[in-house]
């Protein structure tokens, strides 16, 4: 039996990582075989790319940023995601191609089509069975981040983070069969319950 591929999206600080951990614990208790991955990263090559992308001291042009994300993604798909799905595992991925659509395509202004062409090659055309978008406001994201040191992307302007959120909401509306909108402003365990209710439908 083939596995499942579930991705999580949202602006920085929306709670993706926490909710993935909760979901992993829940699914393990149900007896499922789980692989949790993150983008950029998830492989030896990808983690090196991650260090470059998130280093606050680096200036990275929008095109370079798009290509670096795509290179990390290509390695992740071939080395980890496809083999895990073939082995019947459930892959939980913290960000995937939709992050590039909204961060580089929309917020950076490169255009969705350009990002799509590059990522068709990087992903070999695979898409998640379901993408869970956790929605919060940039104001809430900043509050949650608190005094933790921000990485290069988290340090972007207020307007940039607003554009990222707008981009996600457009994607949710454009691809309603794949995306599920989750209200991330709710209490933590209510968000977790909503996610479980969604995931059950795909298992």
PDB file of C-alpha atoms in Angstrom:
ATOM      1  CA  UNK A   1       0.000   0.000   0.000  1.00  0.00           C
ATOM      2  CA  UNK A   2       1.300   3.422  -0.942  1.00  0.00           C
ATOM      3  CA  UNK A   3       1.761   6.002   1.761  1.00  0.00           C
ATOM      4  CA  UNK A   4       0.324   9.492   2.107  1.00  0.00           C
ATOM      5  CA  UNK A   5       1.904  12.897   1.680  1.00  0.00           C
ATOM      6  CA  UNK A   6       0.649  15.754   3.892  1.00  0.00           C
ATOM      7  CA  UNK A   7       2.190  19.225   3.779  1.00  0.00           C
ATOM      8  CA  UNK A   8       1.738  22.135   6.176  1.00  0.00           C
ATOM      9  CA  UNK A   9       1.848  25.783   5.137  1.00  0.00           C
ATOM     10  CA  UNK A  10       1.483  29.196   6.746  1.00  0.00           C
ATOM     11  CA  UNK A  11       3.366  32.362   7.561  1.00  0.00           C
ATOM     12  CA  UNK A  12       6.357  32.132   9.910  1.00  0.00           C
ATOM     13  CA  UNK A  13       5.115  31.729  13.485  1.00  0.00           C
ATOM     14  CA  UNK A  14       1.750  30.144  12.595  1.00  0.00           C
ATOM     15  CA  UNK A  15       2.442  27.007  14.649  1.00  0.00           C
ATOM     16  CA  UNK A  16       3.153  24.493  11.870  1.00  0.00           C
ATOM     17  CA  UNK A  17       6.039  22.802  13.667  1.00  0.00           C
ATOM     18  CA  UNK A  18       4.065  22.396  16.912  1.00  0.00           C
ATOM     19  CA  UNK A  19       1.006  21.014  15.114  1.00  0.00           C
ATOM     20  CA  UNK A  20       3.118  18.583  13.077  1.00  0.00           C
ATOM     21  CA  UNK A  21       4.600  17.253  16.331  1.00  0.00           C
ATOM     22  CA  UNK A  22       1.107  16.829  17.830  1.00  0.00           C
ATOM     23  CA  UNK A  23      -0.116  15.056  14.687  1.00  0.00           C
ATOM     24  CA  UNK A  24       2.936  12.789  14.566  1.00  0.00           C
ATOM     25  CA  UNK A  25       2.317  11.703  18.183  1.00  0.00           C
ATOM     26  CA  UNK A  26      -1.371  11.051  17.448  1.00  0.00           C
ATOM     27  CA  UNK A  27      -0.667   9.007  14.287  1.00  0.00           C
ATOM     28  CA  UNK A  28       2.093   6.957  15.937  1.00  0.00           C
ATOM     29  CA  UNK A  29      -0.403   5.962  18.646  1.00  0.00           C
ATOM     30  CA  UNK A  30      -2.752   4.806  15.868  1.00  0.00           C
ATOM     31  CA  UNK A  31       0.015   2.529  14.564  1.00  0.00           C
ATOM     32  CA  UNK A  32       1.004   4.479  11.454  1.00  0.00           C
ATOM     33  CA  UNK A  33       4.575   4.667  10.149  1.00  0.00           C
ATOM     34  CA  UNK A  34       5.481   8.376  10.060  1.00  0.00           C
ATOM     35  CA  UNK A  35       8.281  10.408   8.491  1.00  0.00           C
ATOM     36  CA  UNK A  36       8.520  14.081   9.497  1.00  0.00           C
ATOM     37  CA  UNK A  37      10.534  16.389   7.243  1.00  0.00           C
ATOM     38  CA  UNK A  38      11.098  20.123   6.886  1.00  0.00           C
ATOM     39  CA  UNK A  39      11.867  22.589   4.130  1.00  0.00           C
ATOM     40  CA  UNK A  40      14.376  23.812   3.402  1.00  0.00           C
ATOM     41  CA  UNK A  41      16.323  20.861   4.774  1.00  0.00           C
ATOM     42  CA  UNK A  42      15.491  17.252   5.536  1.00  0.00           C
ATOM     43  CA  UNK A  43      18.642  15.911   3.853  1.00  0.00           C
ATOM     44  CA  UNK A  44      22.370  16.519   4.337  1.00  0.00           C
ATOM     45  CA  UNK A  45      22.433  18.705   1.218  1.00  0.00           C
ATOM     46  CA  UNK A  46      19.159  20.425   2.120  1.00  0.00           C
ATOM     47  CA  UNK A  47      20.319  21.369   5.620  1.00  0.00           C
ATOM     48  CA  UNK A  48      23.369  23.122   4.137  1.00  0.00           C
ATOM     49  CA  UNK A  49      21.080  25.028   1.771  1.00  0.00           C
ATOM     50  CA  UNK A  50      18.873  25.902   4.764  1.00  0.00           C
ATOM     51  CA  UNK A  51      21.831  27.441   6.585  1.00  0.00           C
ATOM     52  CA  UNK A  52      22.520  29.690   3.576  1.00  0.00           C
ATOM     53  CA  UNK A  53      18.871  30.686   3.109  1.00  0.00           C
ATOM     54  CA  UNK A  54      18.129  31.568   6.729  1.00  0.00           C
ATOM     55  CA  UNK A  55      21.425  33.262   7.632  1.00  0.00           C
ATOM     56  CA  UNK A  56      20.465  36.842   8.489  1.00  0.00           C
ATOM     57  CA  UNK A  57      23.877  38.075   7.260  1.00  0.00           C
ATOM     58  CA  UNK A  58      23.295  36.877   3.687  1.00  0.00           C
ATOM     59  CA  UNK A  59      21.884  39.053   0.909  1.00  0.00           C
ATOM     60  CA  UNK A  60      20.105  36.698  -1.493  1.00  0.00           C
ATOM     61  CA  UNK A  61      18.410  37.866  -4.683  1.00  0.00           C
ATOM     62  CA  UNK A  62      14.832  36.644  -5.307  1.00  0.00           C
ATOM     63  CA  UNK A  63      15.895  34.400  -8.227  1.00  0.00           C
ATOM     64  CA  UNK A  64      18.767  32.894  -6.228  1.00  0.00           C
ATOM     65  CA  UNK A  65      16.375  32.313  -3.327  1.00  0.00           C
ATOM     66  CA  UNK A  66      13.896  30.524  -5.604  1.00  0.00           C
ATOM     67  CA  UNK A  67      16.620  28.283  -7.050  1.00  0.00           C
ATOM     68  CA  UNK A  68      18.107  27.444  -3.650  1.00  0.00           C
ATOM     69  CA  UNK A  69      14.694  26.379  -2.324  1.00  0.00           C
ATOM     70  CA  UNK A  70      14.112  24.328  -5.474  1.00  0.00           C
ATOM     71  CA  UNK A  71      17.497  22.587  -5.150  1.00  0.00           C
ATOM     72  CA  UNK A  72      16.794  21.619  -1.536  1.00  0.00           C
ATOM     73  CA  UNK A  73      13.320  20.425  -2.582  1.00  0.00           C
ATOM     74  CA  UNK A  74      14.635  18.312  -5.468  1.00  0.00           C
ATOM     75  CA  UNK A  75      17.023  16.497  -3.143  1.00  0.00           C
ATOM     76  CA  UNK A  76      14.273  15.962  -0.559  1.00  0.00           C
ATOM     77  CA  UNK A  77      11.784  14.556  -3.077  1.00  0.00           C
ATOM     78  CA  UNK A  78      14.241  12.066  -4.565  1.00  0.00           C
ATOM     79  CA  UNK A  79      16.088  11.066  -1.396  1.00  0.00           C
ATOM     80  CA  UNK A  80      13.286  11.007   1.186  1.00  0.00           C
ATOM     81  CA  UNK A  81       9.713  11.726   0.049  1.00  0.00           C
ATOM     82  CA  UNK A  82       9.277   9.319  -2.882  1.00  0.00           C
ATOM     83  CA  UNK A  83      10.959   6.345  -1.141  1.00  0.00           C
ATOM     84  CA  UNK A  84       8.858   6.918   2.011  1.00  0.00           C
ATOM     85  CA  UNK A  85       5.597   6.983   0.037  1.00  0.00           C
ATOM     86  CA  UNK A  86       6.612   3.778  -1.772  1.00  0.00           C
ATOM     87  CA  UNK A  87       7.287   2.162   1.630  1.00  0.00           C
ATOM     88  CA  UNK A  88       3.755   3.041   2.786  1.00  0.00           C
ATOM     89  CA  UNK A  89       4.769   5.768   5.241  1.00  0.00           C
ATOM     90  CA  UNK A  90       2.822   8.933   6.000  1.00  0.00           C
ATOM     91  CA  UNK A  91       5.059  11.895   5.193  1.00  0.00           C
ATOM     92  CA  UNK A  92       4.405  15.060   7.231  1.00  0.00           C
ATOM     93  CA  UNK A  93       6.240  17.959   5.611  1.00  0.00           C
ATOM     94  CA  UNK A  94       6.792  21.403   7.112  1.00  0.00           C
ATOM     95  CA  UNK A  95       6.508  23.514   3.909  1.00  0.00           C
ATOM     96  CA  UNK A  96       6.651  22.412   0.273  1.00  0.00           C
ATOM     97  CA  UNK A  97       6.242  23.973  -3.151  1.00  0.00           C
ATOM     98  CA  UNK A  98       3.421  26.306  -2.064  1.00  0.00           C
ATOM     99  CA  UNK A  99       5.908  28.209   0.107  1.00  0.00           C
ATOM    100  CA  UNK A 100       7.852  29.093  -3.038  1.00  0.00           C
ATOM    101  CA  UNK A 101       4.675  30.184  -4.816  1.00  0.00           C
ATOM    102  CA  UNK A 102       3.821  32.663  -2.069  1.00  0.00           C
ATOM    103  CA  UNK A 103       7.257  33.753  -0.830  1.00  0.00           C
ATOM    104  CA  UNK A 104       9.128  34.056  -4.135  1.00  0.00           C
ATOM    105  CA  UNK A 105       6.300  34.084  -6.675  1.00  0.00           C
ATOM    106  CA  UNK A 106       3.900  36.405  -4.886  1.00  0.00           C
ATOM    107  CA  UNK A 107       5.651  38.355  -2.105  1.00  0.00           C
ATOM    108  CA  UNK A 108       8.971  38.721  -3.972  1.00  0.00           C
ATOM    109  CA  UNK A 109       7.158  39.445  -7.224  1.00  0.00           C
ATOM    110  CA  UNK A 110       8.793  36.795  -9.431  1.00  0.00           C
ATOM    111  CA  UNK A 111       5.399  35.541 -10.601  1.00  0.00           C
ATOM    112  CA  UNK A 112       3.768  32.175  -9.967  1.00  0.00           C
ATOM    113  CA  UNK A 113       4.455  30.865 -13.488  1.00  0.00           C
ATOM    114  CA  UNK A 114       8.232  31.276 -13.243  1.00  0.00           C
ATOM    115  CA  UNK A 115       8.276  29.517  -9.864  1.00  0.00           C
ATOM    116  CA  UNK A 116       6.014  26.777 -11.223  1.00  0.00           C
ATOM    117  CA  UNK A 117       8.333  25.964 -14.146  1.00  0.00           C
ATOM    118  CA  UNK A 118      11.373  25.584 -11.872  1.00  0.00           C
ATOM    119  CA  UNK A 119       9.486  23.522  -9.300  1.00  0.00           C
ATOM    120  CA  UNK A 120       7.909  21.154 -11.816  1.00  0.00           C
ATOM    121  CA  UNK A 121      11.476  19.979 -12.427  1.00  0.00           C
ATOM    122  CA  UNK A 122      12.422  19.973  -8.731  1.00  0.00           C
ATOM    123  CA  UNK A 123       9.384  17.987  -7.554  1.00  0.00           C
ATOM    124  CA  UNK A 124       8.997  15.740 -10.612  1.00  0.00           C
ATOM    125  CA  UNK A 125       5.389  16.931 -10.558  1.00  0.00           C
ATOM    126  CA  UNK A 126       4.397  15.351  -7.234  1.00  0.00           C
ATOM    127  CA  UNK A 127       1.978  17.186  -4.976  1.00  0.00           C
ATOM    128  CA  UNK A 128       0.724  16.442  -1.447  1.00  0.00           C
ATOM    129  CA  UNK A 129      -2.502  14.474  -0.988  1.00  0.00           C
ATOM    130  CA  UNK A 130      -3.606  17.357   1.225  1.00  0.00           C
ATOM    131  CA  UNK A 131      -2.059  20.686   2.214  1.00  0.00           C
ATOM    132  CA  UNK A 132      -3.023  22.068   5.618  1.00  0.00           C
ATOM    133  CA  UNK A 133      -2.818  25.857   5.696  1.00  0.00           C
ATOM    134  CA  UNK A 134      -2.728  27.319   9.226  1.00  0.00           C
ATOM    135  CA  UNK A 135      -3.899  30.925   9.076  1.00  0.00           C
ATOM    136  CA  UNK A 136      -2.829  33.615  11.540  1.00  0.00           C
ATOM    137  CA  UNK A 137      -2.258  37.360  11.220  1.00  0.00           C
ATOM    138  CA  UNK A 138       1.269  38.826  10.956  1.00  0.00           C
ATOM    139  CA  UNK A 139       0.536  40.629  14.254  1.00  0.00           C
ATOM    140  CA  UNK A 140      -0.117  37.327  16.014  1.00  0.00           C
ATOM    141  CA  UNK A 141       2.989  35.785  14.428  1.00  0.00           C
ATOM    142  CA  UNK A 142       5.159  38.571  15.802  1.00  0.00           C
ATOM    143  CA  UNK A 143       3.606  38.208  19.253  1.00  0.00           C
ATOM    144  CA  UNK A 144       4.249  34.458  19.295  1.00  0.00           C
ATOM    145  CA  UNK A 145       7.828  34.867  18.169  1.00  0.00           C
ATOM    146  CA  UNK A 146       8.488  37.116  21.156  1.00  0.00           C
ATOM    147  CA  UNK A 147      12.144  37.847  21.808  1.00  0.00           C
ATOM    148  CA  UNK A 148      13.500  34.850  19.895  1.00  0.00           C
ATOM    149  CA  UNK A 149      16.137  35.934  17.380  1.00  0.00           C
ATOM    150  CA  UNK A 150      14.593  36.210  13.920  1.00  0.00           C
ATOM    151  CA  UNK A 151      16.131  34.520  10.860  1.00  0.00           C
ATOM    152  CA  UNK A 152      16.573  36.231   7.482  1.00  0.00           C
ATOM    153  CA  UNK A 153      12.975  35.663   6.340  1.00  0.00           C
ATOM    154  CA  UNK A 154      11.402  36.475   9.699  1.00  0.00           C
ATOM    155  CA  UNK A 155      13.228  39.834   9.598  1.00  0.00           C
ATOM    156  CA  UNK A 156      11.410  40.861   6.409  1.00  0.00           C
ATOM    157  CA  UNK A 157       9.112  43.892   6.418  1.00  0.00           C
ATOM    158  CA  UNK A 158       5.558  43.933   7.742  1.00  0.00           C
ATOM    159  CA  UNK A 159       4.304  44.443   4.187  1.00  0.00           C
ATOM    160  CA  UNK A 160       6.193  41.341   3.024  1.00  0.00           C
ATOM    161  CA  UNK A 161       4.511  39.117   5.633  1.00  0.00           C
ATOM    162  CA  UNK A 162       1.098  40.572   4.748  1.00  0.00           C
ATOM    163  CA  UNK A 163       1.751  39.702   1.090  1.00  0.00           C
ATOM    164  CA  UNK A 164       2.757  36.165   2.045  1.00  0.00           C
ATOM    165  CA  UNK A 165      -0.537  35.695   3.885  1.00  0.00           C
ATOM    166  CA  UNK A 166      -2.487  37.164   0.939  1.00  0.00           C
ATOM    167  CA  UNK A 167      -0.667  34.748  -1.365  1.00  0.00           C
ATOM    168  CA  UNK A 168      -1.629  31.762   0.759  1.00  0.00           C
ATOM    169  CA  UNK A 169      -5.282  32.779   0.902  1.00  0.00           C
ATOM    170  CA  UNK A 170      -5.304  33.076  -2.909  1.00  0.00           C
ATOM    171  CA  UNK A 171      -3.831  29.574  -3.234  1.00  0.00           C
ATOM    172  CA  UNK A 172      -6.419  28.124  -0.835  1.00  0.00           C
ATOM    173  CA  UNK A 173      -9.197  29.602  -2.991  1.00  0.00           C
ATOM    174  CA  UNK A 174      -7.560  28.504  -6.249  1.00  0.00           C
ATOM    175  CA  UNK A 175      -6.946  24.884  -5.182  1.00  0.00           C
ATOM    176  CA  UNK A 176      -9.828  24.001  -2.813  1.00  0.00           C
ATOM    177  CA  UNK A 177      -9.530  20.253  -3.470  1.00  0.00           C
ATOM    178  CA  UNK A 178      -5.980  20.076  -2.101  1.00  0.00           C
ATOM    179  CA  UNK A 179      -5.902  22.882   0.473  1.00  0.00           C
ATOM    180  CA  UNK A 180      -7.660  22.883   3.836  1.00  0.00           C
ATOM    181  CA  UNK A 181      -7.945  26.186   5.711  1.00  0.00           C
ATOM    182  CA  UNK A 182      -7.356  25.919   9.472  1.00  0.00           C
ATOM    183  CA  UNK A 183      -7.958  28.884  11.775  1.00  0.00           C
ATOM    184  CA  UNK A 184      -4.654  29.133  13.647  1.00  0.00           C
ATOM    185  CA  UNK A 185      -5.946  31.911  15.922  1.00  0.00           C
ATOM    186  CA  UNK A 186      -7.883  29.306  17.933  1.00  0.00           C
ATOM    187  CA  UNK A 187      -6.670  27.612  21.109  1.00  0.00           C
ATOM    188  CA  UNK A 188      -3.765  25.210  20.448  1.00  0.00           C
ATOM    189  CA  UNK A 189      -5.627  21.951  21.062  1.00  0.00           C
ATOM    190  CA  UNK A 190      -8.653  23.105  19.035  1.00  0.00           C
ATOM    191  CA  UNK A 191      -6.308  23.610  16.077  1.00  0.00           C
ATOM    192  CA  UNK A 192      -4.933  20.103  16.700  1.00  0.00           C
ATOM    193  CA  UNK A 193      -8.459  18.610  16.749  1.00  0.00           C
ATOM    194  CA  UNK A 194      -9.375  20.392  13.500  1.00  0.00           C
ATOM    195  CA  UNK A 195      -6.241  18.999  11.844  1.00  0.00           C
ATOM    196  CA  UNK A 196      -6.973  15.446  13.024  1.00  0.00           C
ATOM    197  CA  UNK A 197     -10.529  15.712  11.643  1.00  0.00           C
ATOM    198  CA  UNK A 198      -9.065  16.670   8.251  1.00  0.00           C
ATOM    199  CA  UNK A 199      -6.306  14.049   8.183  1.00  0.00           C
ATOM    200  CA  UNK A 200      -8.688  11.184   9.082  1.00  0.00           C
ATOM    201  CA  UNK A 201     -10.446  11.715   5.750  1.00  0.00           C
ATOM    202  CA  UNK A 202      -7.242  10.967   3.827  1.00  0.00           C
ATOM    203  CA  UNK A 203      -6.076   7.852   5.681  1.00  0.00           C
TER     204      UNK A 203
END
